[in-house]
mmCIF file of C-alpha atoms in Angstrom:
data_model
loop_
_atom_site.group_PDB
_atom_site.id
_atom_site.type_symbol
_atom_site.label_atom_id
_atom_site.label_comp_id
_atom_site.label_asym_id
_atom_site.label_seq_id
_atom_site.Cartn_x
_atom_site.Cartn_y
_atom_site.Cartn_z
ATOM 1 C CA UNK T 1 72.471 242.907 125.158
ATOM 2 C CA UNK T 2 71.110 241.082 128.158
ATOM 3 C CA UNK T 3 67.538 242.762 129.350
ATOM 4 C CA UNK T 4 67.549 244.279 132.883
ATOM 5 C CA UNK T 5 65.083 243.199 135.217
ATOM 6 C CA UNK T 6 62.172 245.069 135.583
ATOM 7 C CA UNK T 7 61.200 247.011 138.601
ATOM 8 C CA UNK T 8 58.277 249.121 137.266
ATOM 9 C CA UNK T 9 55.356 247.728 138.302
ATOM 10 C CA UNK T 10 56.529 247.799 141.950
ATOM 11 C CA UNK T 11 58.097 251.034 141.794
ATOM 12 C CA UNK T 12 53.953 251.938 140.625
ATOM 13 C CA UNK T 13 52.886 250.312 143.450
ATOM 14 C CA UNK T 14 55.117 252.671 145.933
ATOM 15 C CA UNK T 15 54.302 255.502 144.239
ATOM 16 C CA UNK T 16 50.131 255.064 144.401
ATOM 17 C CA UNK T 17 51.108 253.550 148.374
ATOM 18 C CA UNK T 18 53.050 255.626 149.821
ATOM 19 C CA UNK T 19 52.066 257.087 152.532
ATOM 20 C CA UNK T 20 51.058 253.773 153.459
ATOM 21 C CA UNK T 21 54.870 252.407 153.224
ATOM 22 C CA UNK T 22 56.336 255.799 154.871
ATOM 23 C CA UNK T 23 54.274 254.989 158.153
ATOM 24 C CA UNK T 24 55.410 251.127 157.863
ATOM 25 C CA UNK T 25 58.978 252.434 157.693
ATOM 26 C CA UNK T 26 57.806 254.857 161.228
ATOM 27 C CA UNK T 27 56.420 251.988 162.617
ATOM 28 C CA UNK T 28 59.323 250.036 162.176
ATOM 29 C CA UNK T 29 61.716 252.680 163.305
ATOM 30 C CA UNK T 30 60.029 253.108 166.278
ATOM 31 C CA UNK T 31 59.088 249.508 167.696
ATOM 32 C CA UNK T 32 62.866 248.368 166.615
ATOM 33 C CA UNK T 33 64.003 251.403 169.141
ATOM 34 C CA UNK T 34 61.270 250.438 171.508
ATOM 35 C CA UNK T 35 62.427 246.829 171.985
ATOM 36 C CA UNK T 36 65.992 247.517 172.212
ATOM 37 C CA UNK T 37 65.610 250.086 174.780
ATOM 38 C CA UNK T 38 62.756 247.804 176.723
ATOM 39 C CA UNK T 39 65.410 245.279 176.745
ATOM 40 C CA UNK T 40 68.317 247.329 178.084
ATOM 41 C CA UNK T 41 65.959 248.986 180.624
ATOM 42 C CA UNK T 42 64.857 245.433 182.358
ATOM 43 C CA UNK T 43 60.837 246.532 180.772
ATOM 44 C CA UNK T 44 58.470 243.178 181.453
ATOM 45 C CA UNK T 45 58.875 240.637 179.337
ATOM 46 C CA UNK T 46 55.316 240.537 178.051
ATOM 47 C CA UNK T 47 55.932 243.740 177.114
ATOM 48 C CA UNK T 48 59.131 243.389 174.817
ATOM 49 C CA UNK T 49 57.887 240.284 173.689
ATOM 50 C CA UNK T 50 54.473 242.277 171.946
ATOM 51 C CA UNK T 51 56.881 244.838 170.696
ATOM 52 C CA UNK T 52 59.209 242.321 169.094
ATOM 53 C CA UNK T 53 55.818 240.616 167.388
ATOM 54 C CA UNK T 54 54.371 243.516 166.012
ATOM 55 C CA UNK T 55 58.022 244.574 164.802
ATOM 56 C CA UNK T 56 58.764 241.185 163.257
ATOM 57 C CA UNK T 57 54.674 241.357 161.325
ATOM 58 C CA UNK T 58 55.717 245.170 160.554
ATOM 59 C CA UNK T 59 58.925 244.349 158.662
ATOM 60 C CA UNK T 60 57.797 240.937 157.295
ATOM 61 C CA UNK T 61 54.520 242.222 155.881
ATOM 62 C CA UNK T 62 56.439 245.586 154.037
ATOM 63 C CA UNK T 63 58.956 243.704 152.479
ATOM 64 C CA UNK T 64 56.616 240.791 151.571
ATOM 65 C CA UNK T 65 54.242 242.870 149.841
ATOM 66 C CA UNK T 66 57.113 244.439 148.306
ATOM 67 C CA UNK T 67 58.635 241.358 146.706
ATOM 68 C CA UNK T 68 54.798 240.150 146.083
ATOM 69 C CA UNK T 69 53.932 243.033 144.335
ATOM 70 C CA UNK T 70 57.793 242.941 142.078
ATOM 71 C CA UNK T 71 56.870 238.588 141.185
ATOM 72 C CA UNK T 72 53.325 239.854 140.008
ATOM 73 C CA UNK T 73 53.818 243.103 138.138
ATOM 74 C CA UNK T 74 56.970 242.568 136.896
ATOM 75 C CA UNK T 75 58.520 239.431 136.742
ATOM 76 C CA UNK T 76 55.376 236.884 136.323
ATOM 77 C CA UNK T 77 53.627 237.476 132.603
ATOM 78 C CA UNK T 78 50.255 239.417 134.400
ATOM 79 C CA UNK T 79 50.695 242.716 132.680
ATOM 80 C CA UNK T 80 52.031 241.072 129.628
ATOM 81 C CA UNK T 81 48.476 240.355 128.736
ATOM 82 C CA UNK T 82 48.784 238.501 125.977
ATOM 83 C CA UNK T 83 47.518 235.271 127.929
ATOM 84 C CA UNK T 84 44.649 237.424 128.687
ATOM 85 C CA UNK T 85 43.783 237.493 124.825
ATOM 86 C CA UNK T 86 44.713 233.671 124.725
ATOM 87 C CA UNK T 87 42.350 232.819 127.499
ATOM 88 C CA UNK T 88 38.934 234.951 125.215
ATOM 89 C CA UNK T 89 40.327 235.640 122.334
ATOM 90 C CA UNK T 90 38.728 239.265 120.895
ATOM 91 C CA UNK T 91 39.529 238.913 117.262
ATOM 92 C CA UNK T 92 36.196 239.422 115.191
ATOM 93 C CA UNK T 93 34.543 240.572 118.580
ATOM 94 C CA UNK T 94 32.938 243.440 119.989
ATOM 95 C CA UNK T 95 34.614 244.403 123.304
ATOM 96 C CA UNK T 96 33.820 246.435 126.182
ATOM 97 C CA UNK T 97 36.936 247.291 128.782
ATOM 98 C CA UNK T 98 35.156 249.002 132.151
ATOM 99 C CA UNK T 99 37.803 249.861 134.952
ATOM 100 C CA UNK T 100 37.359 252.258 138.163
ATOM 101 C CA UNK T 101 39.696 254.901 137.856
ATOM 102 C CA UNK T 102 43.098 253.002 136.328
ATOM 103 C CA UNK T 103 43.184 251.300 132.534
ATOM 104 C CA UNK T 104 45.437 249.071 133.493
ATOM 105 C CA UNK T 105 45.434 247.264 129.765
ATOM 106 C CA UNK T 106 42.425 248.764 128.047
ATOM 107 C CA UNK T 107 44.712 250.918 125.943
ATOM 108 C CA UNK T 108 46.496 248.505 124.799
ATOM 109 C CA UNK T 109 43.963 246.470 123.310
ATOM 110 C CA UNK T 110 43.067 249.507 121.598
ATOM 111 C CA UNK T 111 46.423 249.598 119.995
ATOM 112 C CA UNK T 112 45.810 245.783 118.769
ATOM 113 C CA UNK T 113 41.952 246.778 117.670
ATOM 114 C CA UNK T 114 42.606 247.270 113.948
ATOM 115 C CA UNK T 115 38.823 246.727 113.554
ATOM 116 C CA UNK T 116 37.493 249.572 116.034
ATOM 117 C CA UNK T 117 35.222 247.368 117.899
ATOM 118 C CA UNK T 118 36.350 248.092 121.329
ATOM 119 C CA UNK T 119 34.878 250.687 123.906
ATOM 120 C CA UNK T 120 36.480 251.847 126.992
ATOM 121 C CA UNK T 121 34.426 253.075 130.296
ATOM 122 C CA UNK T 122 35.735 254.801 133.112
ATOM 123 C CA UNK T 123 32.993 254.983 135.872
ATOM 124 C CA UNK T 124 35.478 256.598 138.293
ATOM 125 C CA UNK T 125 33.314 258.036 141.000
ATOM 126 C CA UNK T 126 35.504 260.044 143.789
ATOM 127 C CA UNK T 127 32.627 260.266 146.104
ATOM 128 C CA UNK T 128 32.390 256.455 146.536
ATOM 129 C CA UNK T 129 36.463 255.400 145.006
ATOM 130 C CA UNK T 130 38.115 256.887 147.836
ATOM 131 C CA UNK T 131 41.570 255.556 147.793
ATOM 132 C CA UNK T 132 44.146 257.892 147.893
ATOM 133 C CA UNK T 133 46.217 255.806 145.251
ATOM 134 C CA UNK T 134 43.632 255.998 142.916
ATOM 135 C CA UNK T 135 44.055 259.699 142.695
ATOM 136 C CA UNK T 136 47.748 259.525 142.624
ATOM 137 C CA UNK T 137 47.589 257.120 139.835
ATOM 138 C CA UNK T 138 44.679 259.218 137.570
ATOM 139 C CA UNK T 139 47.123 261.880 137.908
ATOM 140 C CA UNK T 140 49.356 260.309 136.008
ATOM 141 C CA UNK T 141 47.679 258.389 133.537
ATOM 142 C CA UNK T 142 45.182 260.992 132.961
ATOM 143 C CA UNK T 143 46.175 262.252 129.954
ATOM 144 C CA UNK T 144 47.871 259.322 127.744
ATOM 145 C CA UNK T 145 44.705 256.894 128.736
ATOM 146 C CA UNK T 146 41.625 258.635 127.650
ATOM 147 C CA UNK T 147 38.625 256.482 127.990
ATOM 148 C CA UNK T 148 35.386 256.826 125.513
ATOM 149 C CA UNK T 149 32.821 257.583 128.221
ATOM 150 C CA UNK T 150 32.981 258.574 131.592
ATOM 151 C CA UNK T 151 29.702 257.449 133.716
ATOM 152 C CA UNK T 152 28.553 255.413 136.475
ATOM 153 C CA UNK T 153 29.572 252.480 137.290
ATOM 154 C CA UNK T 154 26.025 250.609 137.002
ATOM 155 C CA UNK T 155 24.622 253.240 134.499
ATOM 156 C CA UNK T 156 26.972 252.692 131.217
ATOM 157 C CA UNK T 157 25.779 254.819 128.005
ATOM 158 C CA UNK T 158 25.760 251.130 125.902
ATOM 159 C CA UNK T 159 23.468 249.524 123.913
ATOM 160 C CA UNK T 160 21.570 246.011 125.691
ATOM 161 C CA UNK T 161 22.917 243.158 124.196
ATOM 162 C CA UNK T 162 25.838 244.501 122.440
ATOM 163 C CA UNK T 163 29.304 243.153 122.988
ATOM 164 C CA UNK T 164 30.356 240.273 122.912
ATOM 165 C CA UNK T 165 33.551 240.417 126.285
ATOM 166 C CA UNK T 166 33.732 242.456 129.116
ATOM 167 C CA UNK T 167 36.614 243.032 130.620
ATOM 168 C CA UNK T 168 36.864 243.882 134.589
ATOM 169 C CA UNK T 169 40.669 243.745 135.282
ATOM 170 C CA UNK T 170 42.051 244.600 138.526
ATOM 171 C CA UNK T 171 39.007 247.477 139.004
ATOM 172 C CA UNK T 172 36.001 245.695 140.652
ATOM 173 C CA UNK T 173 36.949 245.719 144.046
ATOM 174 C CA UNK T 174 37.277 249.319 144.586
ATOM 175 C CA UNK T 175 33.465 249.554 144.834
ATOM 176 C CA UNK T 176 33.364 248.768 148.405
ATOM 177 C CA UNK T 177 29.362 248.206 148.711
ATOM 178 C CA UNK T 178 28.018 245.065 147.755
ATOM 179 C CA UNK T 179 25.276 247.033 145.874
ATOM 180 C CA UNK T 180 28.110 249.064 143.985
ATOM 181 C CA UNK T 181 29.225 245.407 142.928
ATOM 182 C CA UNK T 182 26.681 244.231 141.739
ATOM 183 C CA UNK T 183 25.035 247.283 139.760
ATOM 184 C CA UNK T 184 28.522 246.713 137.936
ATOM 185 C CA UNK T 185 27.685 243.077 137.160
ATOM 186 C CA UNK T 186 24.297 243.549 135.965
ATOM 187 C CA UNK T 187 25.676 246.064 133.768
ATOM 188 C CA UNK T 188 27.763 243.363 132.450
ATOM 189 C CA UNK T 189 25.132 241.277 132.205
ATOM 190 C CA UNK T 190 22.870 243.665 130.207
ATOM 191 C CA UNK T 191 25.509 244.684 127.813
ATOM 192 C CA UNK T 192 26.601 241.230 127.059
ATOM 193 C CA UNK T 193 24.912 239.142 123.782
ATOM 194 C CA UNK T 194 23.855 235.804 124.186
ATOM 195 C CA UNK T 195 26.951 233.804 124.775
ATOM 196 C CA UNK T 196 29.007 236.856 125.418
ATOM 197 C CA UNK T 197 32.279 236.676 128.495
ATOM 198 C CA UNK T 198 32.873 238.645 131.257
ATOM 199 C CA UNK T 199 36.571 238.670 132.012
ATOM 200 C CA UNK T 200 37.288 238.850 135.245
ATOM 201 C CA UNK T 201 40.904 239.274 136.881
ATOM 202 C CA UNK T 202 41.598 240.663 140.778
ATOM 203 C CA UNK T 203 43.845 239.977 143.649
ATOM 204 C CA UNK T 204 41.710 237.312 145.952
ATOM 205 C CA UNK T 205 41.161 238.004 149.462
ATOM 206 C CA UNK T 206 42.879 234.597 150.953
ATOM 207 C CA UNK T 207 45.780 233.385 152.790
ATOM 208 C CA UNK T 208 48.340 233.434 150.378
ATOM 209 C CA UNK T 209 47.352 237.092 150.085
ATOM 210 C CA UNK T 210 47.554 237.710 153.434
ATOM 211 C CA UNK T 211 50.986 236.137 154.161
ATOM 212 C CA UNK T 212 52.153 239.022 151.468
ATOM 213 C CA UNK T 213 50.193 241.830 152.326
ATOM 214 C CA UNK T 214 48.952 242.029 156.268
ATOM 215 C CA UNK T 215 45.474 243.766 157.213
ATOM 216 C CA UNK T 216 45.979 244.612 153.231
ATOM 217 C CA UNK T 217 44.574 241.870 152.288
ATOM 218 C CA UNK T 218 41.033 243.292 153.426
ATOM 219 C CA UNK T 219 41.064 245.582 150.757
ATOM 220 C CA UNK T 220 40.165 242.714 148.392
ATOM 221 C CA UNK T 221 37.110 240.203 148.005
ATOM 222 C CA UNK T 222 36.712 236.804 148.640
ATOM 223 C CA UNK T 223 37.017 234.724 145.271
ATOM 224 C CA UNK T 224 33.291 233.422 146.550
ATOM 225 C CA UNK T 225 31.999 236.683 146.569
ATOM 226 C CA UNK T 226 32.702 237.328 142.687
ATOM 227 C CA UNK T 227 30.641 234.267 141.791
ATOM 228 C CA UNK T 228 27.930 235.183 143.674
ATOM 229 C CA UNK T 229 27.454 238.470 142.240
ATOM 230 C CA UNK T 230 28.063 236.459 138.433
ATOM 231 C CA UNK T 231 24.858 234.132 139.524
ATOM 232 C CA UNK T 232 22.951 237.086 141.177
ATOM 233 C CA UNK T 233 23.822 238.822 137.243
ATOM 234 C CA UNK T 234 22.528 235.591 135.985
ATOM 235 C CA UNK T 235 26.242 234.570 134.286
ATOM 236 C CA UNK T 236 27.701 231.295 134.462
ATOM 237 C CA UNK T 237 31.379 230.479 135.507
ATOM 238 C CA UNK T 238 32.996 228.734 132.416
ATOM 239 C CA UNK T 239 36.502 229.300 133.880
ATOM 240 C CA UNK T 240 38.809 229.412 136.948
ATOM 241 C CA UNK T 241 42.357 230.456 137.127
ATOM 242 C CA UNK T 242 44.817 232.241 138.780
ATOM 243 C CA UNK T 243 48.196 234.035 137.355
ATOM 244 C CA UNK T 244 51.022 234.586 139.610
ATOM 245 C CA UNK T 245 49.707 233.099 142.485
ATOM 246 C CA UNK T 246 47.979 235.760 144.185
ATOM 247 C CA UNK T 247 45.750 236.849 140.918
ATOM 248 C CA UNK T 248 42.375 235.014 140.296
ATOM 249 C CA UNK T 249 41.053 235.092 136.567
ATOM 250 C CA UNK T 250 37.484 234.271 135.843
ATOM 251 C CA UNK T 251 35.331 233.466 133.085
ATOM 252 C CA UNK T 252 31.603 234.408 133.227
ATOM 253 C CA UNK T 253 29.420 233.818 130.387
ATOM 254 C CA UNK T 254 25.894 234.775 129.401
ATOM 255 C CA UNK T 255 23.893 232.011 128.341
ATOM 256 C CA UNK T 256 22.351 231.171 125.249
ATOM 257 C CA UNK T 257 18.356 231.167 125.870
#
């Protein structure tokens, strides 16, 4: 039997957006009836000309980052993962799998961790992780996706110089203060053994990003801006990548002294 394409991942993304996508479709609705009735009614042509721009960036950008969001969650190999384990492989390793409020693979490593060597951290903090579609997303993951500790997101209950990967996937950006970043990367850095990785995978904030997803695009960090926070941690880039297009994967590692 021939295997249906996927729609999952972007149907996750509505759900978690939106409110955001309801007021695109307002938006729309409203500068489409605009410009047609500015253009029947003789209304300046500056005018109808603004209101046919922002309707042509209102439609382009909601059905961009809606076929954007379908190539990277569900047809590209991202949540697949496997080429995650290919790229540092865990077997024989200690791991460590921090995320921000949504395990987006952490679980399933456990379910490939025969040895028990892996630890999962949620530092979910609602005061300073304010997105809405966090929330809407806990909600549903809650419950099948239990993490081993709960804390802070630069105060982990670890031991120094314990595991050998580190896994940030698709969670560091959601601290939004520079200081928030890099308490998570020194964490990193002090939970790491000599040699150990830290794994690194987020959307980038650059133009191929912002062709798909508007203003969106803010809500991401420039792919300098992880490396400097890696140096400031005192890790070293061993790889660069990217996945899909839009994704960015990066390899820090703590070096031998």
């Amino acid at each position: 039997m021939k295997k249906l394409i996927s729609c999952a991942g972007v149907a996750e993304i509505v759900r978690y957006n939106k409110m955001q996508y309801v007021v695109a479709a307002v938006v729309i609705f409203a500068l489409g009836g605009f410009t047609w009735y500015g253009a029947r009614s003789e209304f300046p042509t500056w005018i109808i000309f603004f209101a046919a721009v922002g309707l042509f960036l209102a439609t382009w950008w909601t059905f961009a980052s809606l076929l954007a969001s379908w190539w990277i969650y569900d047809l590209s190999d991202l949540r697949r993962w496997d080429w995650l384990q290919r790229l540092v492989p865990p077997q024989g390793k200690t791991w460590l799998y921090v995320h921000t409020g949504l395990d987006e693979c952490g679980y399933q490593f456990r379910k490939q961790d025969e040895r028990g060597q892996g630890v999962i951290i949620d530092t979910y903090s609602p005061a300073v992780m304010t997105e809405p579609s966090i929330k809407i997303a806990r909600a549903g993951t809650a419950l099948i996706r239990r993490p081993d500790a709960a804390c802070r997101w630069d105060a982990w209950p670890v031991r120094q110089n314990c595991f050998n990967i580190c896994y940030f996937i698709l969670a560091a950006h959601e601290l939004r203060d520079r200081a928030e970043r890099l308490g998570l990367f020194n964490e990193a850095a002090r939970s790491l053994a000599q040699g150990g990785k830290l794994v690194l995978v987020e959307h980038a904030r650059d133009f191929l990003n912002f062709l798909a997803f508007g203003p969106g695009f803010t809500h991401f960090w420039p792919t300098a801006e992880w490396d400097s926070l890696a140096g400031e941690a005192g890790l070293t880039c061993t790889h660069k990548g990217r996945k899909a297009g839009f994704i960015i994967t990066r390899v820090y590692a703590k070096e031998q002294r």
